[in-house]
Amino acid sequence: MSKEIQQKIEKLRKELNEHNYKYYVLDASEISDYEFDIKLKELEKLEEEHPEFFDPNSPSQRVGGQITKNFETVTHKERMYSLDNSYSKEDVMDWEKRLHKLTGAENIEYTCELKYDGASINLTFENGNFSTAVTRGDGFQGDNVSTNVKTIKSIPLKINGEDFLENFDIRGEIILPFDGFEKMNKERMEAGEDPYANPRNTASGSLKLQDSSETAKRPLDCLLYQVVAEQEKYKTHFEILEAAKAVGFKVPETIEVCKNVKEVLAFVEKWDTKRHDLPYETDGVVIKVNSLELQKNLGFTSKFPRWAIAYKFKAEQESTILEEVTYQVGRTGAITPVANLKPVQLAGTTVKRASLHNADQIEKLDLHLKDTVFVEKGGEIIPKIVSVDISKRKPNSEVVKYITNCPECGTELVRKEGDAKHYCPNELGCPPQIVGRIQHYISRKALNIDGIGGETVSLFVKEGLVKTYADLYDLKVEQIMPLERMAEKSAKNIVKGIEASKNVSFEKVLFGLGIRFVGETVAKKLARHYLSIDNLAKATRDELINVDEIGDKIADSVLAFFAEERNLEIIEKLRKDGVQLEMDAPQNVVENDLLEGKTFLFTGKLTKFTRDEAKDMVEKFGGKTVSGVSSKLNFLVVGEKAGSKLKKAEALGTVDILTEDEFLEKIN
C-alpha cells in the first residue's frame, strides 16, 4: 500500500512538473487551470497524510510560506563577472579585432542574446535537483534567496532528462513581464497605494521579500543565459544552452549563432527595433564567443570576461514642449507633480505626460514653462524628463515653482525632514484623500466589497452620501437609486456587498483602515499579535517595535493614527455597525520566554499532537516554527517515518533532534 501511494505521489509530481513546463516555458497549456488545481490539491493532501515521502522540490512547495528574516550570504563557486559595455558598432568591431589578435584564429563564431533588464541569479543544481538560488551581489558573493526563487514556476525544480549535466550552476535574469507589472500596479493604485517605479526594481525587490508566499503571488519569470560546470561535455555555448532548454530551462528563442561580426551587427540592428514588441524589458545585446574552449583560453580581465561584450541600446529619447505642470493628490496626501507635454511618439507609444517625482527634481532641472525638454522611457514604465534644451528657451519664460498649497482643498502643504515629497495634511477634508481612503477600504485585499468601484466611490463623495468609509454602512437602496447609472438591482447589490463586508476578518479590516506604511503583511502581523483594535490602540512605541517586522516608521505611523480623535470616532462607528475589530478565534498568548529566539520544525507523522497544536505550543513559549531545515534551525521534532528533513538535519550536525515526548518534556 505504501509503495502504491509513493508511486501515485511521484506520478502526480511528474504530471504537474510537465504541465508547469508546458505552460510557463513553452506557453502551450494542455489542461485548464481548474484541472491543474485539482491535481495539485490531490498531491498536497497525499503529501500531508504521508510526510515520509516529503520532497523539497515537489510542485506543492511552489506556493511559498517560509519566512526568511535574514538572507544568508553565500560565496559563488565561480565569480559572476560584469560585462564590458559598448555603445557603437565601432566598439564591437574593435573588440572583434582584439579577439583575433589574442587567439590567432581566422574565423570566430559568436552567439548573440538579448540583454534582459532584471535581477541576476545563480541557480545551483545537484544530482539534477534544484539546490540553491543566490543573487549576483558583488559578483563574489550574494544572498541565498532559494525559498523565494522556488516559487517561480518557469524554473524547474528537477531537470527533465538524464543526458544533461548532473551538478552545475545555471545563470539568468529574474524578470517581471510588462503585463504582470501593469496588473500589479493597477491593483496597488486601486488600493490607494503608490505604483511601483519599474519592472526591474520590482523583480529585484521581490527576491528579498521575507514571506515567500508574497513572492509566489508576483508573476515573475526567469530567462537563462549561461551554464557553469566542471564537466566539459559540450563544445559550444549555443549547444549547452540548447541542451539546457531540452531538459526544462527557459532559454529564450531569440538567441542566434553568428558566423562573423557582420552578422552580429545585423542582429543588433534588427533587435534595436524589434525589442519594443517583446513582453519584457531589454536594454541591449550580449555577444559571446561561441566556442567554450576559446572562452577558456581568452579568460578574464580583473573585471570582465574577454570573450563577451554587451552592446547597449541607446535609451529612447525624444524632445517635446512642456505645456504645464499639474499636481496629483494621493490617498495618503502625497503630492506628485506631473509634466503635461505636447504629444510625442516614444518607444512605440504616444507620450503626453511624464513624472517629475518631487520638488527637488523640478529645481534640479530648472524647468520653465514652454521649455523644450528631452523625455526618456528607459527602465521606467512612466516616461520622465531627463534634461532641458536651454538654447531653445524663450526670453522671460515662467519658472516652474512647486506649489505651496494643495491643488484640491487649498490647505498649506507640509514636508517633513528627510522626506522627498510634500503632503496635504487635511486628511479629513481633502476630496482625493477621502475618495482614496474609501477606495482602499473597499479594495480586493481589504474589505473586498462587491458592486462598488472607484467611480462609484467618487460619486458617493460628490453627492455627499459618504465622507468616510464608515459612512458606507448607512447607505440605503433609495439613496443610491437616483444616482447616475444606478438602478434598483445595482443599488441592492451595493447594499448587499456592504452588509457582507461585516464578516471580513479583522486583519483585512486593519489593512483597509489605510494606516500609512501598514500594508497587507504588516496588518496580519499586528492583528495576530494584538488580537483586537483596542489592544493595538493602547500599544506603546516600544511595544510596537518589539513586534516582528515592525520598525520605527511603522510604529510612529500607528501611534499617529490612533492619536487622531476623528479616527477613533470612525472606529467606534465601525464597531456599532458590526465590522470585525478583533480576531475571530482566541489566539495563544505568550506565557513565558522559555523558547525565546529558538526555532522549531516538526516532521514525520505526529501522534502526540497535531501540527497546529505544535505550532501553538511553540509560540506560547515565545519560539517560532519554520518550514525548512537550515543552519538557523535549533530543534527538529521527529514523528514516525521521518524522511529527508531528518537526514538533512543529521548531516548538518548543528540541529538538536527531539522525539515528541522529549519536546513535551522540554516545554513542561
XYZ file of C-alpha atoms in Angstrom:
668
model
C 0.000 0.000 0.000
C 2.821 2.383 0.958
C 4.594 1.718 -2.346
C 1.388 2.374 -4.298
C 0.923 5.723 -2.539
C 4.541 6.690 -3.213
C 4.093 5.831 -6.896
C 0.892 7.899 -7.044
C 2.643 10.879 -5.430
C 5.580 10.613 -7.836
C 3.208 10.300 -10.821
C 1.322 13.445 -9.766
C 4.574 15.347 -9.261
C 5.788 14.346 -12.705
C 2.490 15.353 -14.345
C 2.392 18.730 -12.562
C 6.022 19.455 -13.426
C 5.304 18.700 -17.088
C 2.216 20.939 -17.103
C 4.187 23.738 -15.416
C 6.894 23.411 -18.084
C 4.410 23.453 -20.951
C 2.516 26.430 -19.540
C 5.320 28.659 -18.220
C 8.162 27.750 -20.602
C 6.542 26.568 -23.837
C 3.391 28.719 -23.443
C 1.327 25.713 -24.543
C -1.037 24.557 -21.814
C -2.772 21.198 -22.259
C -5.141 21.347 -19.269
C -7.270 24.066 -17.683
C -6.278 25.936 -14.521
C -9.107 24.134 -12.733
C -7.794 20.685 -13.704
C -4.276 21.687 -12.638
C -5.548 22.905 -9.253
C -7.456 19.642 -8.665
C -4.288 17.613 -9.292
C -2.242 19.935 -7.067
C -4.737 19.648 -4.200
C -4.707 15.865 -4.549
C -0.905 15.901 -4.287
C -0.918 18.241 -1.290
C -3.403 16.005 0.538
C -1.327 12.865 -0.113
C 1.893 14.603 0.988
C 0.249 15.858 4.154
C -1.019 12.359 5.007
C 2.339 10.757 4.139
C 5.155 13.106 5.239
C 7.655 10.270 4.844
C 7.541 10.990 1.088
C 8.317 14.699 1.510
C 10.351 16.263 -1.318
C 11.574 19.893 -1.034
C 11.333 20.177 -4.830
C 7.745 18.952 -5.137
C 5.396 21.201 -7.193
C 3.420 21.674 -3.954
C 6.348 23.654 -2.498
C 5.999 26.453 -5.073
C 3.252 28.285 -3.133
C 5.785 29.585 -0.608
C 5.060 30.332 3.020
C 8.526 30.158 4.555
C 9.676 33.305 6.366
C 13.274 34.484 5.939
C 14.301 37.275 8.318
C 17.952 37.450 7.278
C 19.228 36.218 3.927
C 22.365 34.115 4.277
C 25.436 35.356 2.367
C 26.831 32.706 0.003
C 30.144 32.782 -1.911
C 29.816 31.930 -5.604
C 31.820 28.889 -6.718
C 32.608 30.817 -9.914
C 32.647 34.611 -9.847
C 29.715 36.360 -11.555
C 31.514 38.933 -13.700
C 30.080 42.127 -15.114
C 30.217 42.685 -18.874
C 32.228 45.318 -20.665
C 29.795 47.698 -22.353
C 29.904 49.069 -25.875
C 27.725 51.815 -27.305
C 28.588 51.792 -31.003
C 29.261 49.390 -33.877
C 32.859 50.618 -33.896
C 33.281 49.387 -30.287
C 32.080 45.920 -31.325
C 34.422 45.824 -34.333
C 37.378 46.890 -32.165
C 36.538 44.100 -29.695
C 36.484 41.583 -32.538
C 39.929 42.718 -33.729
C 41.323 42.205 -30.217
C 39.906 38.671 -30.150
C 41.626 37.747 -33.422
C 44.886 39.179 -32.140
C 44.643 37.320 -28.809
C 43.635 33.953 -30.265
C 45.279 33.997 -33.651
C 42.068 32.484 -35.055
C 40.969 33.487 -38.552
C 37.275 32.741 -38.047
C 35.439 33.184 -34.752
C 31.802 32.190 -34.297
C 29.582 34.184 -31.920
C 26.261 33.887 -30.134
C 24.011 36.909 -29.786
C 21.443 37.130 -26.989
C 19.212 39.923 -25.792
C 20.322 41.605 -22.569
C 17.407 41.270 -20.166
C 16.772 44.010 -17.620
C 16.083 42.212 -14.352
C 17.841 40.725 -11.330
C 20.788 38.387 -11.982
C 20.565 34.977 -10.326
C 22.771 31.887 -9.981
C 20.894 28.579 -9.667
C 22.737 25.519 -8.366
C 21.561 22.004 -9.269
C 22.876 18.879 -7.568
C 22.124 15.415 -8.981
C 19.595 17.028 -11.289
C 17.664 18.697 -8.432
C 17.347 22.377 -7.564
C 19.595 23.168 -4.603
C 20.085 26.913 -4.079
C 19.472 30.286 -5.704
C 21.887 33.137 -4.971
C 21.738 36.752 -6.148
C 24.677 38.254 -8.019
C 25.597 40.541 -5.094
C 29.084 41.958 -5.685
C 29.980 39.142 -8.065
C 31.986 37.258 -5.445
C 29.094 36.573 -3.060
C 25.355 37.126 -2.938
C 22.232 36.420 -0.890
C 20.606 32.998 -0.656
C 17.041 33.600 -1.920
C 16.185 29.938 -2.586
C 12.798 29.918 -0.817
C 11.582 32.848 -2.933
C 13.042 31.634 -6.237
C 11.415 28.199 -5.817
C 8.037 29.916 -6.233
C 8.887 30.973 -9.832
C 7.140 28.369 -11.940
C 9.302 28.671 -15.071
C 12.304 27.399 -13.066
C 12.381 23.587 -12.964
C 12.983 22.049 -9.545
C 14.012 18.773 -11.184
C 15.543 18.601 -14.650
C 13.652 16.564 -17.214
C 16.257 14.132 -18.549
C 19.402 12.220 -17.653
C 21.603 13.221 -20.614
C 22.369 16.686 -19.256
C 24.928 17.529 -16.569
C 24.360 16.235 -13.024
C 25.950 19.036 -10.980
C 26.067 22.528 -12.423
C 25.186 26.190 -11.987
C 22.919 27.957 -14.448
C 22.656 31.731 -14.554
C 19.973 34.024 -15.759
C 17.801 37.016 -15.086
C 14.682 37.165 -12.923
C 12.297 39.460 -14.768
C 8.796 40.851 -14.392
C 6.956 40.944 -17.766
C 5.111 44.139 -18.657
C 1.612 42.605 -18.394
C 2.232 41.323 -14.869
C 3.853 44.594 -13.815
C 0.936 46.671 -15.079
C -1.559 44.343 -13.374
C 0.315 44.688 -10.053
C 0.353 48.474 -10.369
C -3.339 48.578 -11.249
C -4.134 46.637 -8.070
C -1.887 48.918 -5.998
C -3.496 52.085 -7.365
C -6.981 50.661 -6.818
C -5.923 50.060 -3.219
C -4.758 53.680 -2.974
C -1.061 52.759 -2.897
C 1.765 54.283 -4.943
C 2.641 52.296 -8.102
C 5.983 50.525 -8.425
C 8.546 52.525 -10.421
C 9.717 49.901 -12.936
C 9.752 46.133 -13.575
C 13.477 45.685 -12.878
C 13.449 47.120 -9.343
C 10.200 45.324 -8.553
C 11.636 41.979 -9.691
C 14.779 42.555 -7.631
C 12.772 43.576 -4.555
C 10.540 40.511 -4.901
C 13.541 38.243 -4.298
C 14.154 39.827 -0.890
C 10.600 39.622 0.474
C 10.645 37.912 3.849
C 7.447 35.935 3.190
C 7.901 33.619 0.200
C 4.122 33.307 -0.219
C 4.117 37.016 -1.150
C 6.799 36.354 -3.786
C 4.651 33.500 -5.117
C 1.847 35.978 -5.849
C 4.071 38.010 -8.187
C 4.194 36.979 -11.884
C 7.989 36.619 -12.010
C 9.779 34.797 -14.807
C 13.367 33.566 -15.293
C 15.330 33.686 -18.555
C 18.553 31.633 -18.556
C 21.740 32.530 -20.431
C 24.795 30.667 -19.088
C 25.708 27.219 -17.745
C 28.748 26.850 -15.463
C 30.045 23.299 -14.904
C 33.270 21.389 -14.381
C 32.302 18.688 -16.874
C 33.455 19.505 -20.404
C 30.618 17.692 -22.155
C 29.659 20.389 -24.677
C 31.779 22.258 -27.209
C 29.839 25.497 -27.700
C 27.828 27.968 -25.664
C 24.848 27.579 -28.014
C 24.963 23.772 -27.748
C 24.897 23.778 -23.937
C 22.001 26.269 -23.845
C 20.018 24.153 -26.324
C 20.644 21.126 -24.099
C 19.500 23.129 -21.049
C 16.337 24.108 -22.916
C 15.644 20.456 -23.730
C 15.664 19.461 -20.038
C 13.242 22.188 -18.928
C 15.046 25.519 -18.600
C 13.574 28.645 -20.159
C 16.189 29.759 -22.670
C 14.774 32.481 -24.966
C 14.248 31.626 -28.623
C 15.868 34.917 -29.636
C 19.434 33.554 -29.275
C 21.280 33.236 -32.624
C 24.642 31.929 -33.800
C 26.537 34.432 -35.964
C 29.485 33.403 -38.157
C 31.137 36.822 -38.201
C 30.857 40.375 -36.905
C 28.751 41.408 -39.912
C 26.019 39.001 -38.811
C 26.421 40.210 -35.221
C 25.770 43.813 -36.254
C 22.747 42.719 -38.306
C 21.336 41.036 -35.156
C 21.916 44.247 -33.166
C 20.189 46.370 -35.804
C 17.213 44.008 -36.035
C 16.561 43.926 -32.282
C 17.111 47.640 -31.753
C 13.710 47.972 -33.434
C 12.000 44.645 -32.639
C 12.690 44.856 -28.879
C 9.620 47.074 -28.483
C 7.434 44.105 -29.417
C 8.801 41.919 -26.594
C 6.767 41.260 -23.420
C 9.698 42.250 -21.169
C 12.367 44.938 -20.851
C 15.658 44.626 -22.772
C 18.436 47.193 -22.875
C 20.962 45.689 -25.283
C 22.582 42.640 -26.866
C 25.162 40.310 -25.275
C 27.722 38.997 -27.765
C 29.763 35.936 -26.756
C 32.439 33.788 -28.370
C 30.561 30.561 -29.083
C 33.437 28.101 -28.590
C 33.770 27.101 -24.920
C 37.417 26.194 -25.491
C 38.134 29.667 -26.894
C 36.288 31.208 -23.935
C 38.547 29.260 -21.579
C 41.693 30.361 -23.439
C 40.648 34.021 -23.513
C 39.836 34.085 -19.784
C 39.038 37.254 -17.837
C 40.379 40.691 -17.021
C 40.086 41.884 -13.419
C 36.510 42.985 -14.163
C 35.161 41.365 -17.328
C 35.309 38.184 -19.408
C 37.389 38.831 -22.534
C 35.108 36.559 -24.564
C 31.898 38.599 -24.121
C 30.745 42.167 -24.576
C 27.403 43.964 -24.137
C 26.101 46.310 -26.802
C 23.812 48.800 -25.057
C 20.844 50.188 -26.952
C 20.567 53.927 -26.801
C 17.771 54.907 -24.404
C 14.641 56.001 -26.242
C 14.568 59.773 -26.062
C 12.551 62.469 -27.817
C 12.204 66.219 -27.459
C 8.889 67.956 -26.951
C 7.361 71.022 -25.274
C 6.435 71.307 -21.596
C 2.916 72.771 -21.666
C 2.192 72.874 -17.917
C 2.837 71.168 -14.580
C -0.114 69.777 -12.650
C -0.238 68.110 -9.248
C -1.951 64.914 -8.119
C -3.041 64.184 -4.551
C -2.786 60.569 -3.391
C -4.681 58.662 -0.688
C -2.033 59.486 1.907
C -1.947 63.165 0.903
C 1.324 62.797 -1.033
C 1.644 65.352 -3.828
C 3.028 64.150 -7.180
C 3.968 66.730 -9.830
C 3.212 65.710 -13.435
C 4.597 67.294 -16.605
C 1.916 67.770 -19.275
C 3.622 67.607 -22.670
C 2.912 68.283 -26.298
C 2.170 64.714 -27.542
C 5.222 62.901 -28.920
C 5.897 59.348 -30.189
C 8.323 57.458 -27.924
C 9.148 53.720 -27.970
C 6.026 52.946 -29.949
C 3.560 54.881 -27.768
C 2.195 58.426 -27.654
C 3.509 60.248 -24.594
C 1.503 63.168 -23.175
C 2.635 63.127 -19.545
C 5.851 62.484 -17.657
C 6.713 62.082 -13.993
C 8.586 64.873 -12.206
C 8.770 62.963 -8.882
C 9.170 65.860 -6.412
C 10.190 69.493 -5.811
C 13.905 68.674 -5.791
C 13.671 67.182 -9.293
C 11.918 70.286 -10.650
C 14.574 72.535 -9.104
C 17.405 70.336 -10.394
C 16.079 70.519 -13.983
C 15.487 74.300 -13.659
C 12.203 73.893 -15.544
C 10.409 76.776 -17.273
C 7.003 76.595 -18.939
C 7.203 76.064 -22.726
C 10.721 74.632 -22.364
C 11.926 72.125 -24.954
C 12.536 69.029 -22.854
C 14.004 65.601 -23.535
C 11.785 62.713 -22.455
C 13.152 59.225 -21.889
C 11.484 55.872 -21.495
C 14.227 53.547 -20.315
C 13.507 51.160 -17.454
C 10.645 53.377 -16.319
C 7.129 52.498 -17.489
C 6.145 56.119 -16.841
C 8.310 58.420 -19.029
C 10.484 61.009 -17.301
C 12.062 64.324 -18.257
C 15.842 63.887 -18.251
C 17.067 67.293 -19.439
C 16.145 70.681 -20.890
C 17.355 72.281 -24.132
C 18.181 75.675 -22.640
C 19.284 77.019 -26.061
C 15.628 76.959 -27.154
C 14.272 78.618 -24.008
C 12.183 81.719 -24.734
C 13.087 85.014 -23.030
C 11.030 85.844 -19.929
C 9.599 82.296 -19.766
C 7.920 81.473 -16.462
C 9.913 79.417 -13.943
C 8.093 76.313 -12.665
C 7.701 76.801 -8.929
C 6.461 73.990 -6.742
C 3.038 74.738 -5.271
C 2.699 75.734 -1.626
C -0.980 74.781 -1.199
C -2.998 71.679 -2.015
C -4.493 71.910 -5.540
C -7.702 70.242 -4.326
C -8.535 71.827 -0.966
C -6.145 74.787 -0.674
C -4.504 73.614 2.574
C -0.868 74.635 3.013
C 1.449 71.728 2.187
C 3.965 70.268 4.629
C 7.264 68.476 4.054
C 8.878 66.503 6.844
C 12.631 66.411 7.254
C 14.193 63.606 5.240
C 11.081 63.115 3.068
C 11.290 63.869 -0.661
C 7.554 64.503 -1.041
C 5.205 67.259 0.088
C 1.921 66.306 1.766
C -1.505 67.814 2.251
C -2.273 67.477 5.993
C -6.039 67.942 5.506
C -6.811 64.210 5.682
C -10.466 64.628 6.586
C -11.403 67.443 4.193
C -9.357 66.880 1.036
C -11.586 65.159 -1.598
C -8.921 62.953 -3.301
C -7.745 61.723 0.097
C -11.320 60.956 1.187
C -12.044 59.095 -2.069
C -8.664 57.330 -1.987
C -9.136 56.041 1.557
C -12.606 54.688 0.781
C -11.338 53.063 -2.443
C -8.592 51.411 -0.408
C -11.121 50.217 2.201
C -13.340 48.520 -0.396
C -10.425 47.070 -2.426
C -9.970 43.351 -3.061
C -7.224 42.808 -0.473
C -9.101 44.778 2.179
C -12.896 44.555 2.676
C -13.447 43.420 -0.945
C -16.920 44.986 -1.256
C -18.730 43.757 -4.370
C -20.644 46.165 -6.577
C -18.601 49.299 -5.782
C -15.796 50.643 -7.965
C -13.633 53.737 -7.877
C -16.087 55.817 -9.917
C -18.969 54.839 -7.635
C -16.997 55.949 -4.569
C -16.256 59.305 -6.224
C -19.959 59.677 -6.993
C -20.952 58.921 -3.377
C -18.471 61.516 -2.077
C -19.511 64.103 -4.666
C -23.191 63.673 -3.751
C -22.382 63.991 -0.051
C -23.589 60.487 0.812
C -20.297 59.443 2.429
C -17.344 61.267 3.980
C -15.545 58.253 5.483
C -15.584 54.520 4.850
C -17.678 54.114 7.990
C -20.481 56.056 6.261
C -20.846 53.243 3.714
C -22.783 51.236 6.313
C -25.500 53.933 6.452
C -26.267 53.777 2.720
C -29.811 52.814 1.723
C -31.093 51.483 -1.600
C -33.376 54.508 -2.025
C -30.382 56.872 -1.651
C -28.360 55.085 -4.325
C -31.051 54.504 -6.974
C -31.430 58.171 -8.112
C -27.687 58.474 -8.835
C -26.281 58.449 -12.357
C -26.018 54.963 -13.979
C -27.751 53.351 -10.981
C -30.803 51.090 -10.983
C -32.639 49.175 -8.275
C -30.695 45.944 -8.877
C -27.246 47.596 -8.757
C -28.270 49.613 -5.665
C -29.393 46.424 -3.889
C -26.140 44.674 -4.845
C -24.109 47.523 -3.369
C -26.004 47.448 -0.071
C -25.738 43.643 -0.007
C -21.979 43.833 -0.617
C -21.526 46.383 2.172
C -23.512 44.203 4.570
C -21.393 41.144 3.676
C -18.194 43.058 4.480
C -19.140 42.927 8.177
C -17.947 39.317 8.136
C -14.479 40.116 6.767
C -11.657 39.174 9.161
C -10.019 41.719 11.461
C -6.624 41.563 9.726
C -8.224 42.645 6.417
C -10.202 45.378 8.191
C -6.981 46.638 9.775
C -5.350 46.796 6.337
C -8.447 48.565 4.995
C -8.193 51.353 7.610
C -5.370 52.762 5.499
C -2.814 53.424 8.226
C 0.268 54.702 6.449
C 3.013 52.054 5.962
C 0.673 49.294 7.226
C 0.464 47.043 4.190
C -1.258 43.686 3.898
C 1.534 41.691 5.566
C 2.107 44.191 8.393
C -1.638 44.295 9.085
C -1.615 40.499 9.537
C 1.344 40.711 11.925
C -0.314 43.405 14.051
C -3.734 41.748 14.046
C -2.368 38.384 15.134
C -0.141 39.928 17.782
C -2.651 42.331 19.361
C -5.846 40.351 18.586
C -8.103 43.431 18.645
C -8.208 47.073 17.594
C -8.454 48.113 21.242
C -5.229 46.343 22.188
C -3.451 47.859 19.206
C -4.710 51.357 20.025
C -3.242 51.097 23.558
C 0.186 49.840 22.416
C 3.240 51.976 23.191
C 6.010 52.728 20.722
C 8.404 50.299 22.407
C 5.788 47.547 22.385
C 5.101 48.075 18.681
C 8.781 47.992 17.742
C 9.150 44.670 19.529
C 6.603 43.075 17.205
C 8.170 41.007 14.402
C 8.915 43.166 11.295
C 7.659 46.417 12.874
C 10.186 49.256 12.729
C 10.289 52.892 13.857
C 8.473 54.240 10.790
C 5.506 51.863 11.086
C 5.294 52.278 14.875
C 5.194 56.087 14.598
C 2.531 55.901 11.890
C 0.313 53.591 14.004
C 0.659 55.910 17.025
C -0.197 58.953 14.894
C -3.306 57.214 13.524
C -4.722 56.412 16.962
C -3.779 59.846 18.314
C -6.251 61.408 15.870
C -9.662 61.789 17.559
C -11.520 61.566 14.253
C -10.016 58.131 13.553
C -11.188 56.888 16.954
C -14.704 58.129 16.171
C -14.667 56.252 12.845
C -13.536 53.058 14.588
C -16.377 53.375 17.120
C -18.868 53.745 14.285
C -17.451 50.651 12.562
C -17.844 48.781 15.856
C -21.516 49.776 16.151
C -22.068 48.755 12.517
C -20.814 45.254 13.293
C -17.454 45.305 11.479
C -14.908 42.760 12.804
C -12.447 44.621 15.044
C -10.951 41.601 16.779
C -9.711 38.172 15.772
C -12.453 35.583 15.255
C -10.863 32.920 17.431
C -8.805 33.442 20.571
C -5.073 33.284 19.876
C -2.352 31.975 22.112
C -0.811 34.489 24.454
C 2.884 34.030 25.185
C 3.071 32.561 28.695
C 6.821 32.971 29.138
C 10.038 33.280 27.156
C 11.257 29.697 27.679
C 11.763 29.241 23.910
C 12.569 32.889 23.068
C 14.745 33.090 19.943
C 14.514 29.332 19.278
C 13.251 27.816 16.034
C 11.402 24.502 15.676
C 10.476 22.268 12.777
C 8.137 19.236 13.024
C 8.487 16.324 10.612
C 7.110 12.832 10.142
C 3.752 11.519 11.362
C 2.930 13.140 14.720
C 0.966 11.008 17.202
C 1.029 13.095 20.418
C -0.340 16.306 18.910
C -1.252 17.867 15.559
C 0.995 20.271 13.674
C -1.288 23.197 14.541
C -1.145 22.258 18.230
C 2.653 22.008 17.979
C 2.880 25.472 16.462
C 0.619 26.890 19.178
C 2.772 25.336 21.911
C 5.990 26.767 20.449
C 4.508 30.241 20.062
C 3.010 30.106 23.564
C 6.538 29.955 24.953
C 7.999 32.619 22.655
C 9.519 30.362 19.982
C 8.966 30.168 16.217
C 8.186 27.361 13.793
C 9.845 27.216 10.371
C 9.197 25.097 7.281
C 12.691 24.023 6.237
C 15.972 22.660 7.573
C 18.811 25.188 7.590
C 21.789 26.229 9.707
C 19.417 28.534 11.622
C 17.158 25.685 12.808
C 17.573 24.896 16.528
C 15.273 21.891 17.067
C 13.833 19.243 14.767
C 10.964 17.291 16.374
C 10.516 13.945 14.643
C 7.439 11.772 14.467
C 7.041 8.372 12.862
C 8.621 7.696 9.435
C 10.585 10.959 9.349
C 12.290 11.338 5.970
C 14.557 13.783 4.149
C 14.341 16.578 6.727
C 15.739 14.276 9.409
C 18.603 13.204 7.126
C 19.434 16.816 6.275
C 19.377 17.831 9.961
C 21.652 14.921 10.860
C 24.046 15.893 8.076
C 24.222 19.489 9.333
C 25.196 18.330 12.801
C 24.062 21.581 14.430
C 20.363 20.772 14.936
C 19.039 19.234 18.178
C 16.774 16.314 17.267
C 13.890 15.589 19.667
C 11.168 12.973 19.848
C 7.616 14.152 20.514
C 7.947 13.084 24.170
C 11.246 14.974 24.544
C 9.608 18.072 23.094
C 6.706 17.859 25.564
C 9.144 17.311 28.412
C 11.114 20.380 27.305
C 8.132 22.739 27.410
C 6.710 21.238 30.598
